[in-house]
Amino acid sequence: MSVGSVVLLHGIWMRARVTDVLARRLRACCYDVTQVDYPSVRGTEAQMLARLDAAVQKAAAPVSIVGHSLGGLLAAHYVQRDERPIARLVCLGSPLVGSELAQRLQRWKLGGATLGGAEGVLVKGLERWDSPVPMGVIAGRIRIGLSMILGPLPRPNDGTVAVRETLLPDITEHRVIAASHTSLLFSAEAAQLTIDFLRHGRFCDAVAPTAGRP
């Protein structure tokens, strides 16, 4: 028996199959999961959000969204538009206040070629969480990722996104775990935290939200 629907979004330069492990763990807990494939570079931001909206409309209520990296940032923009009823939002390694690496690529005049339609949303991010929808954010602290090529990030970071980039003011809860940017999708701990938040709107052993401070 289903306990609800989850729309699952991958990050930039990825396809939906990268979310298979997390999707399997969610389905094992009786969630109906839709793994959205969207044009993370070739498409415009509007096209990416339209693909998410189509999946949300098809899903049975209550609907939650789980997004990795760019996927979480897109979902946050989508939920703040308040167009559809969303139960919960979980972001994994999402640069919610803007990506320093994306900003670096933009300064080097490489953003358009490497980030495509995602450049604007990744560079700018959000100012704060203005939605009543509970948002849980999971960040990583193992430094394996693009920063090994594009230059170091402030610590702690997951190799691609600094923890401080995930600290959007007024989110519900925040957690940092031992995972790299990509391995957040395969981490059993991240999956369990995600499931806890989908069920309860909080991380079950969580302390006070850390949004606004590293």
PDB file of C-alpha atoms in Angstrom:
ATOM      1  CA  MET A   1       0.000   0.000   0.000  1.00  0.00           C
ATOM      2  CA  SER A   2       1.418   3.371  -1.025  1.00  0.00           C
ATOM      3  CA  VAL A   3       2.086   5.987   1.628  1.00  0.00           C
ATOM      4  CA  GLY A   4       2.506   8.752  -0.939  1.00  0.00           C
ATOM      5  CA  SER A   5       4.281   9.776  -4.109  1.00  0.00           C
ATOM      6  CA  VAL A   6       7.842  11.019  -4.537  1.00  0.00           C
ATOM      7  CA  VAL A   7       9.100  12.850  -7.601  1.00  0.00           C
ATOM      8  CA  LEU A   8      12.861  12.300  -7.798  1.00  0.00           C
ATOM      9  CA  LEU A   9      15.171  14.682  -9.680  1.00  0.00           C
ATOM     10  CA  HIS A  10      18.779  14.117 -10.754  1.00  0.00           C
ATOM     11  CA  GLY A  11      21.469  16.807 -10.947  1.00  0.00           C
ATOM     12  CA  ILE A  12      23.264  18.486 -13.825  1.00  0.00           C
ATOM     13  CA  TRP A  13      25.015  16.354 -16.499  1.00  0.00           C
ATOM     14  CA  MET A  14      23.107  13.295 -15.238  1.00  0.00           C
ATOM     15  CA  ARG A  15      20.133  11.199 -16.263  1.00  0.00           C
ATOM     16  CA  ALA A  16      17.310   9.709 -14.229  1.00  0.00           C
ATOM     17  CA  ARG A  17      18.985   6.306 -13.875  1.00  0.00           C
ATOM     18  CA  VAL A  18      21.570   7.762 -11.502  1.00  0.00           C
ATOM     19  CA  THR A  19      18.751   7.930  -8.937  1.00  0.00           C
ATOM     20  CA  ASP A  20      17.964   4.197  -9.191  1.00  0.00           C
ATOM     21  CA  VAL A  21      19.461   3.225  -5.816  1.00  0.00           C
ATOM     22  CA  LEU A  22      17.646   5.958  -3.922  1.00  0.00           C
ATOM     23  CA  ALA A  23      14.436   5.220  -5.816  1.00  0.00           C
ATOM     24  CA  ARG A  24      14.659   1.551  -4.836  1.00  0.00           C
ATOM     25  CA  ARG A  25      15.085   2.452  -1.172  1.00  0.00           C
ATOM     26  CA  LEU A  26      12.089   4.780  -1.309  1.00  0.00           C
ATOM     27  CA  ARG A  27       9.947   2.158  -3.014  1.00  0.00           C
ATOM     28  CA  ALA A  28      10.911  -0.358  -0.334  1.00  0.00           C
ATOM     29  CA  CYS A  29       9.243   2.039   2.131  1.00  0.00           C
ATOM     30  CA  CYS A  30       6.032   2.026   0.073  1.00  0.00           C
ATOM     31  CA  TYR A  31       6.480   5.274  -1.840  1.00  0.00           C
ATOM     32  CA  ASP A  32       5.380   5.530  -5.448  1.00  0.00           C
ATOM     33  CA  VAL A  33       8.470   7.016  -7.110  1.00  0.00           C
ATOM     34  CA  THR A  34       8.706   8.891 -10.396  1.00  0.00           C
ATOM     35  CA  GLN A  35      12.274   9.394 -11.624  1.00  0.00           C
ATOM     36  CA  VAL A  36      12.218  12.492 -13.790  1.00  0.00           C
ATOM     37  CA  ASP A  37      14.590  12.791 -16.734  1.00  0.00           C
ATOM     38  CA  TYR A  38      15.010  16.427 -17.722  1.00  0.00           C
ATOM     39  CA  PRO A  39      17.355  18.382 -20.031  1.00  0.00           C
ATOM     40  CA  SER A  40      19.731  19.742 -17.382  1.00  0.00           C
ATOM     41  CA  VAL A  41      22.004  21.505 -19.896  1.00  0.00           C
ATOM     42  CA  ARG A  42      20.262  21.566 -23.275  1.00  0.00           C
ATOM     43  CA  GLY A  43      16.941  22.795 -21.912  1.00  0.00           C
ATOM     44  CA  THR A  44      15.925  26.172 -20.549  1.00  0.00           C
ATOM     45  CA  GLU A  45      14.978  26.627 -16.903  1.00  0.00           C
ATOM     46  CA  ALA A  46      11.337  26.866 -17.985  1.00  0.00           C
ATOM     47  CA  GLN A  47      11.585  23.537 -19.827  1.00  0.00           C
ATOM     48  CA  MET A  48      13.181  21.872 -16.810  1.00  0.00           C
ATOM     49  CA  LEU A  49      10.439  23.150 -14.504  1.00  0.00           C
ATOM     50  CA  ALA A  50       7.773  22.073 -16.992  1.00  0.00           C
ATOM     51  CA  ARG A  51       9.136  18.523 -16.932  1.00  0.00           C
ATOM     52  CA  LEU A  52       8.947  18.555 -13.115  1.00  0.00           C
ATOM     53  CA  ASP A  53       5.429  19.986 -13.165  1.00  0.00           C
ATOM     54  CA  ALA A  54       4.221  17.290 -15.553  1.00  0.00           C
ATOM     55  CA  ALA A  55       5.509  14.589 -13.194  1.00  0.00           C
ATOM     56  CA  VAL A  56       3.896  16.245 -10.166  1.00  0.00           C
ATOM     57  CA  GLN A  57       0.546  16.496 -11.953  1.00  0.00           C
ATOM     58  CA  LYS A  58       0.584  12.789 -12.794  1.00  0.00           C
ATOM     59  CA  ALA A  59       1.565  11.643  -9.291  1.00  0.00           C
ATOM     60  CA  ALA A  60      -1.033  10.639  -6.721  1.00  0.00           C
ATOM     61  CA  ALA A  61      -1.358  12.874  -3.672  1.00  0.00           C
ATOM     62  CA  PRO A  62       0.309  13.460  -1.297  1.00  0.00           C
ATOM     63  CA  VAL A  63       3.295  14.368  -3.461  1.00  0.00           C
ATOM     64  CA  SER A  64       6.799  15.123  -2.179  1.00  0.00           C
ATOM     65  CA  ILE A  65       9.905  16.041  -4.154  1.00  0.00           C
ATOM     66  CA  VAL A  66      13.473  14.837  -3.595  1.00  0.00           C
ATOM     67  CA  GLY A  67      16.177  16.551  -5.630  1.00  0.00           C
ATOM     68  CA  HIS A  68      19.922  16.052  -5.901  1.00  0.00           C
ATOM     69  CA  SER A  69      22.146  19.066  -6.603  1.00  0.00           C
ATOM     70  CA  LEU A  70      20.586  21.140  -9.409  1.00  0.00           C
ATOM     71  CA  GLY A  71      17.447  19.006  -9.082  1.00  0.00           C
ATOM     72  CA  GLY A  72      16.898  20.217  -5.524  1.00  0.00           C
ATOM     73  CA  LEU A  73      17.469  23.832  -6.492  1.00  0.00           C
ATOM     74  CA  LEU A  74      14.971  23.561  -9.344  1.00  0.00           C
ATOM     75  CA  ALA A  75      12.478  21.916  -6.993  1.00  0.00           C
ATOM     76  CA  ALA A  76      12.895  24.739  -4.473  1.00  0.00           C
ATOM     77  CA  HIS A  77      12.106  27.314  -7.182  1.00  0.00           C
ATOM     78  CA  TYR A  78       9.132  25.223  -8.258  1.00  0.00           C
ATOM     79  CA  VAL A  79       7.688  24.813  -4.763  1.00  0.00           C
ATOM     80  CA  GLN A  80       8.068  28.509  -3.970  1.00  0.00           C
ATOM     81  CA  ARG A  81       5.830  29.282  -6.930  1.00  0.00           C
ATOM     82  CA  ASP A  82       3.076  27.542  -4.939  1.00  0.00           C
ATOM     83  CA  GLU A  83       1.404  26.200  -8.068  1.00  0.00           C
ATOM     84  CA  ARG A  84       0.796  22.630  -6.819  1.00  0.00           C
ATOM     85  CA  PRO A  85       0.267  21.151  -3.339  1.00  0.00           C
ATOM     86  CA  ILE A  86       3.578  19.616  -2.246  1.00  0.00           C
ATOM     87  CA  ALA A  87       3.879  17.750   1.065  1.00  0.00           C
ATOM     88  CA  ARG A  88       7.644  17.789   1.645  1.00  0.00           C
ATOM     89  CA  LEU A  89      10.864  18.758  -0.134  1.00  0.00           C
ATOM     90  CA  VAL A  90      14.269  17.142   0.454  1.00  0.00           C
ATOM     91  CA  CYS A  91      17.416  18.538  -1.171  1.00  0.00           C
ATOM     92  CA  LEU A  92      20.631  16.515  -1.399  1.00  0.00           C
ATOM     93  CA  GLY A  93      23.800  18.555  -1.918  1.00  0.00           C
ATOM     94  CA  SER A  94      21.907  21.407  -3.561  1.00  0.00           C
ATOM     95  CA  PRO A  95      23.646  24.817  -3.816  1.00  0.00           C
ATOM     96  CA  LEU A  96      20.526  26.620  -2.650  1.00  0.00           C
ATOM     97  CA  VAL A  97      22.154  30.034  -2.249  1.00  0.00           C
ATOM     98  CA  GLY A  98      24.129  29.693  -5.488  1.00  0.00           C
ATOM     99  CA  SER A  99      27.024  27.542  -6.632  1.00  0.00           C
ATOM    100  CA  GLU A 100      30.541  28.936  -6.235  1.00  0.00           C
ATOM    101  CA  LEU A 101      31.832  26.605  -8.947  1.00  0.00           C
ATOM    102  CA  ALA A 102      29.091  27.773 -11.323  1.00  0.00           C
ATOM    103  CA  GLN A 103      29.982  31.379 -10.534  1.00  0.00           C
ATOM    104  CA  ARG A 104      33.627  30.544 -11.235  1.00  0.00           C
ATOM    105  CA  LEU A 105      32.740  29.032 -14.619  1.00  0.00           C
ATOM    106  CA  GLN A 106      30.684  32.101 -15.445  1.00  0.00           C
ATOM    107  CA  ARG A 107      33.609  34.407 -14.642  1.00  0.00           C
ATOM    108  CA  TRP A 108      35.796  32.289 -16.902  1.00  0.00           C
ATOM    109  CA  LYS A 109      33.186  32.671 -19.691  1.00  0.00           C
ATOM    110  CA  LEU A 110      32.581  28.905 -19.635  1.00  0.00           C
ATOM    111  CA  GLY A 111      29.150  28.861 -17.996  1.00  0.00           C
ATOM    112  CA  GLY A 112      27.109  28.830 -21.168  1.00  0.00           C
ATOM    113  CA  ALA A 113      29.105  25.986 -22.689  1.00  0.00           C
ATOM    114  CA  THR A 114      29.260  23.807 -19.587  1.00  0.00           C
ATOM    115  CA  LEU A 115      26.064  24.641 -17.688  1.00  0.00           C
ATOM    116  CA  GLY A 116      23.710  25.587 -20.526  1.00  0.00           C
ATOM    117  CA  GLY A 117      20.206  26.499 -19.415  1.00  0.00           C
ATOM    118  CA  ALA A 118      21.058  25.735 -15.796  1.00  0.00           C
ATOM    119  CA  GLU A 119      23.646  28.526 -15.570  1.00  0.00           C
ATOM    120  CA  GLY A 120      21.293  31.202 -14.282  1.00  0.00           C
ATOM    121  CA  VAL A 121      19.650  29.186 -11.529  1.00  0.00           C
ATOM    122  CA  LEU A 122      22.969  27.715 -10.352  1.00  0.00           C
ATOM    123  CA  VAL A 123      24.745  31.060 -10.245  1.00  0.00           C
ATOM    124  CA  LYS A 124      21.976  33.001  -8.513  1.00  0.00           C
ATOM    125  CA  GLY A 125      20.348  30.509  -6.150  1.00  0.00           C
ATOM    126  CA  LEU A 126      17.669  31.680  -3.707  1.00  0.00           C
ATOM    127  CA  GLU A 127      17.668  34.342  -0.993  1.00  0.00           C
ATOM    128  CA  ARG A 128      15.542  32.473   1.548  1.00  0.00           C
ATOM    129  CA  TRP A 129      12.901  29.770   1.893  1.00  0.00           C
ATOM    130  CA  ASP A 130       9.552  31.533   1.554  1.00  0.00           C
ATOM    131  CA  SER A 131       7.291  28.488   1.376  1.00  0.00           C
ATOM    132  CA  PRO A 132       5.296  26.797   4.156  1.00  0.00           C
ATOM    133  CA  VAL A 133       6.317  23.430   2.672  1.00  0.00           C
ATOM    134  CA  PRO A 134       8.796  21.710   5.028  1.00  0.00           C
ATOM    135  CA  MET A 135      12.260  21.510   3.490  1.00  0.00           C
ATOM    136  CA  GLY A 136      15.023  19.193   4.705  1.00  0.00           C
ATOM    137  CA  VAL A 137      18.552  19.647   3.375  1.00  0.00           C
ATOM    138  CA  ILE A 138      21.313  17.029   3.469  1.00  0.00           C
ATOM    139  CA  ALA A 139      24.869  18.119   2.684  1.00  0.00           C
ATOM    140  CA  GLY A 140      28.092  16.130   2.364  1.00  0.00           C
ATOM    141  CA  ARG A 141      31.552  16.691   3.794  1.00  0.00           C
ATOM    142  CA  ILE A 142      33.791  14.287   1.822  1.00  0.00           C
ATOM    143  CA  ARG A 143      35.794  16.400  -0.616  1.00  0.00           C
ATOM    144  CA  ILE A 144      35.632  14.362  -3.819  1.00  0.00           C
ATOM    145  CA  GLY A 145      34.218  16.158  -6.846  1.00  0.00           C
ATOM    146  CA  LEU A 146      34.638  18.984  -9.350  1.00  0.00           C
ATOM    147  CA  SER A 147      36.623  21.152  -6.968  1.00  0.00           C
ATOM    148  CA  MET A 148      39.534  18.767  -7.556  1.00  0.00           C
ATOM    149  CA  ILE A 149      39.595  20.164 -11.122  1.00  0.00           C
ATOM    150  CA  LEU A 150      38.132  23.661 -10.802  1.00  0.00           C
ATOM    151  CA  GLY A 151      39.854  24.688  -7.595  1.00  0.00           C
ATOM    152  CA  PRO A 152      39.180  24.326  -3.867  1.00  0.00           C
ATOM    153  CA  LEU A 153      35.990  25.258  -2.049  1.00  0.00           C
ATOM    154  CA  PRO A 154      35.499  26.522   1.493  1.00  0.00           C
ATOM    155  CA  ARG A 155      35.448  23.680   4.001  1.00  0.00           C
ATOM    156  CA  PRO A 156      33.459  21.679   4.764  1.00  0.00           C
ATOM    157  CA  ASN A 157      32.330  20.677   1.287  1.00  0.00           C
ATOM    158  CA  ASP A 158      31.363  17.584  -0.688  1.00  0.00           C
ATOM    159  CA  GLY A 159      33.859  18.180  -3.471  1.00  0.00           C
ATOM    160  CA  THR A 160      31.371  20.125  -5.591  1.00  0.00           C
ATOM    161  CA  VAL A 161      29.180  22.118  -3.209  1.00  0.00           C
ATOM    162  CA  ALA A 162      30.300  23.803   0.014  1.00  0.00           C
ATOM    163  CA  VAL A 163      28.106  23.225   3.054  1.00  0.00           C
ATOM    164  CA  ARG A 164      27.580  26.965   3.346  1.00  0.00           C
ATOM    165  CA  GLU A 165      26.030  26.937  -0.145  1.00  0.00           C
ATOM    166  CA  THR A 166      23.291  24.598   1.144  1.00  0.00           C
ATOM    167  CA  LEU A 167      22.390  26.810   4.127  1.00  0.00           C
ATOM    168  CA  LEU A 168      19.332  28.617   2.843  1.00  0.00           C
ATOM    169  CA  PRO A 169      17.726  30.827   5.508  1.00  0.00           C
ATOM    170  CA  ASP A 170      14.397  29.620   6.945  1.00  0.00           C
ATOM    171  CA  ILE A 171      14.602  25.994   5.808  1.00  0.00           C
ATOM    172  CA  THR A 172      13.124  23.467   8.219  1.00  0.00           C
ATOM    173  CA  GLU A 173      16.167  21.320   8.972  1.00  0.00           C
ATOM    174  CA  HIS A 174      19.730  20.737   7.817  1.00  0.00           C
ATOM    175  CA  ARG A 175      22.144  17.850   8.212  1.00  0.00           C
ATOM    176  CA  VAL A 176      25.769  17.237   7.191  1.00  0.00           C
ATOM    177  CA  ILE A 177      26.893  13.647   6.667  1.00  0.00           C
ATOM    178  CA  ALA A 178      30.005  11.756   5.549  1.00  0.00           C
ATOM    179  CA  ALA A 179      29.352  11.666   1.802  1.00  0.00           C
ATOM    180  CA  SER A 180      30.690  13.208  -1.374  1.00  0.00           C
ATOM    181  CA  HIS A 181      28.467  15.087  -3.797  1.00  0.00           C
ATOM    182  CA  THR A 182      27.624  12.129  -6.010  1.00  0.00           C
ATOM    183  CA  SER A 183      27.606   9.546  -3.223  1.00  0.00           C
ATOM    184  CA  LEU A 184      24.723  11.378  -1.521  1.00  0.00           C
ATOM    185  CA  LEU A 185      22.586   9.494  -4.051  1.00  0.00           C
ATOM    186  CA  PHE A 186      23.935   6.125  -2.903  1.00  0.00           C
ATOM    187  CA  SER A 187      24.348   6.758   0.820  1.00  0.00           C
ATOM    188  CA  ALA A 188      22.190   4.604   3.106  1.00  0.00           C
ATOM    189  CA  GLU A 189      22.341   7.373   5.718  1.00  0.00           C
ATOM    190  CA  ALA A 190      21.127   9.992   3.254  1.00  0.00           C
ATOM    191  CA  ALA A 191      18.318   7.674   2.170  1.00  0.00           C
ATOM    192  CA  GLN A 192      17.213   7.061   5.755  1.00  0.00           C
ATOM    193  CA  LEU A 193      17.276  10.773   6.556  1.00  0.00           C
ATOM    194  CA  THR A 194      15.234  11.402   3.417  1.00  0.00           C
ATOM    195  CA  ILE A 195      12.665   8.795   4.416  1.00  0.00           C
ATOM    196  CA  ASP A 196      12.465  10.200   7.954  1.00  0.00           C
ATOM    197  CA  PHE A 197      11.798  13.664   6.594  1.00  0.00           C
ATOM    198  CA  LEU A 198       9.191  12.460   4.117  1.00  0.00           C
ATOM    199  CA  ARG A 199       7.386  10.659   6.928  1.00  0.00           C
ATOM    200  CA  HIS A 200       7.650  13.202   9.717  1.00  0.00           C
ATOM    201  CA  GLY A 201       8.711  16.535   8.255  1.00  0.00           C
ATOM    202  CA  ARG A 202      11.918  16.384  10.280  1.00  0.00           C
ATOM    203  CA  PHE A 203      15.049  14.318  10.717  1.00  0.00           C
ATOM    204  CA  CYS A 204      14.149  11.989  13.534  1.00  0.00           C
ATOM    205  CA  ASP A 205      17.284  12.594  15.638  1.00  0.00           C
ATOM    206  CA  ALA A 206      17.688  16.176  14.427  1.00  0.00           C
ATOM    207  CA  VAL A 207      18.854  19.104  16.431  1.00  0.00           C
ATOM    208  CA  ALA A 208      17.749  22.678  15.774  1.00  0.00           C
ATOM    209  CA  PRO A 209      17.989  23.868  12.149  1.00  0.00           C
ATOM    210  CA  THR A 210      21.421  25.091  11.155  1.00  0.00           C
ATOM    211  CA  ALA A 211      20.226  27.320   8.326  1.00  0.00           C
ATOM    212  CA  GLY A 212      22.054  30.602   8.348  1.00  0.00           C
ATOM    213  CA  ARG A 213      25.235  29.346  10.004  1.00  0.00           C
ATOM    214  CA  PRO A 214      27.942  26.860   8.947  1.00  0.00           C
TER     215      PRO A 214
END
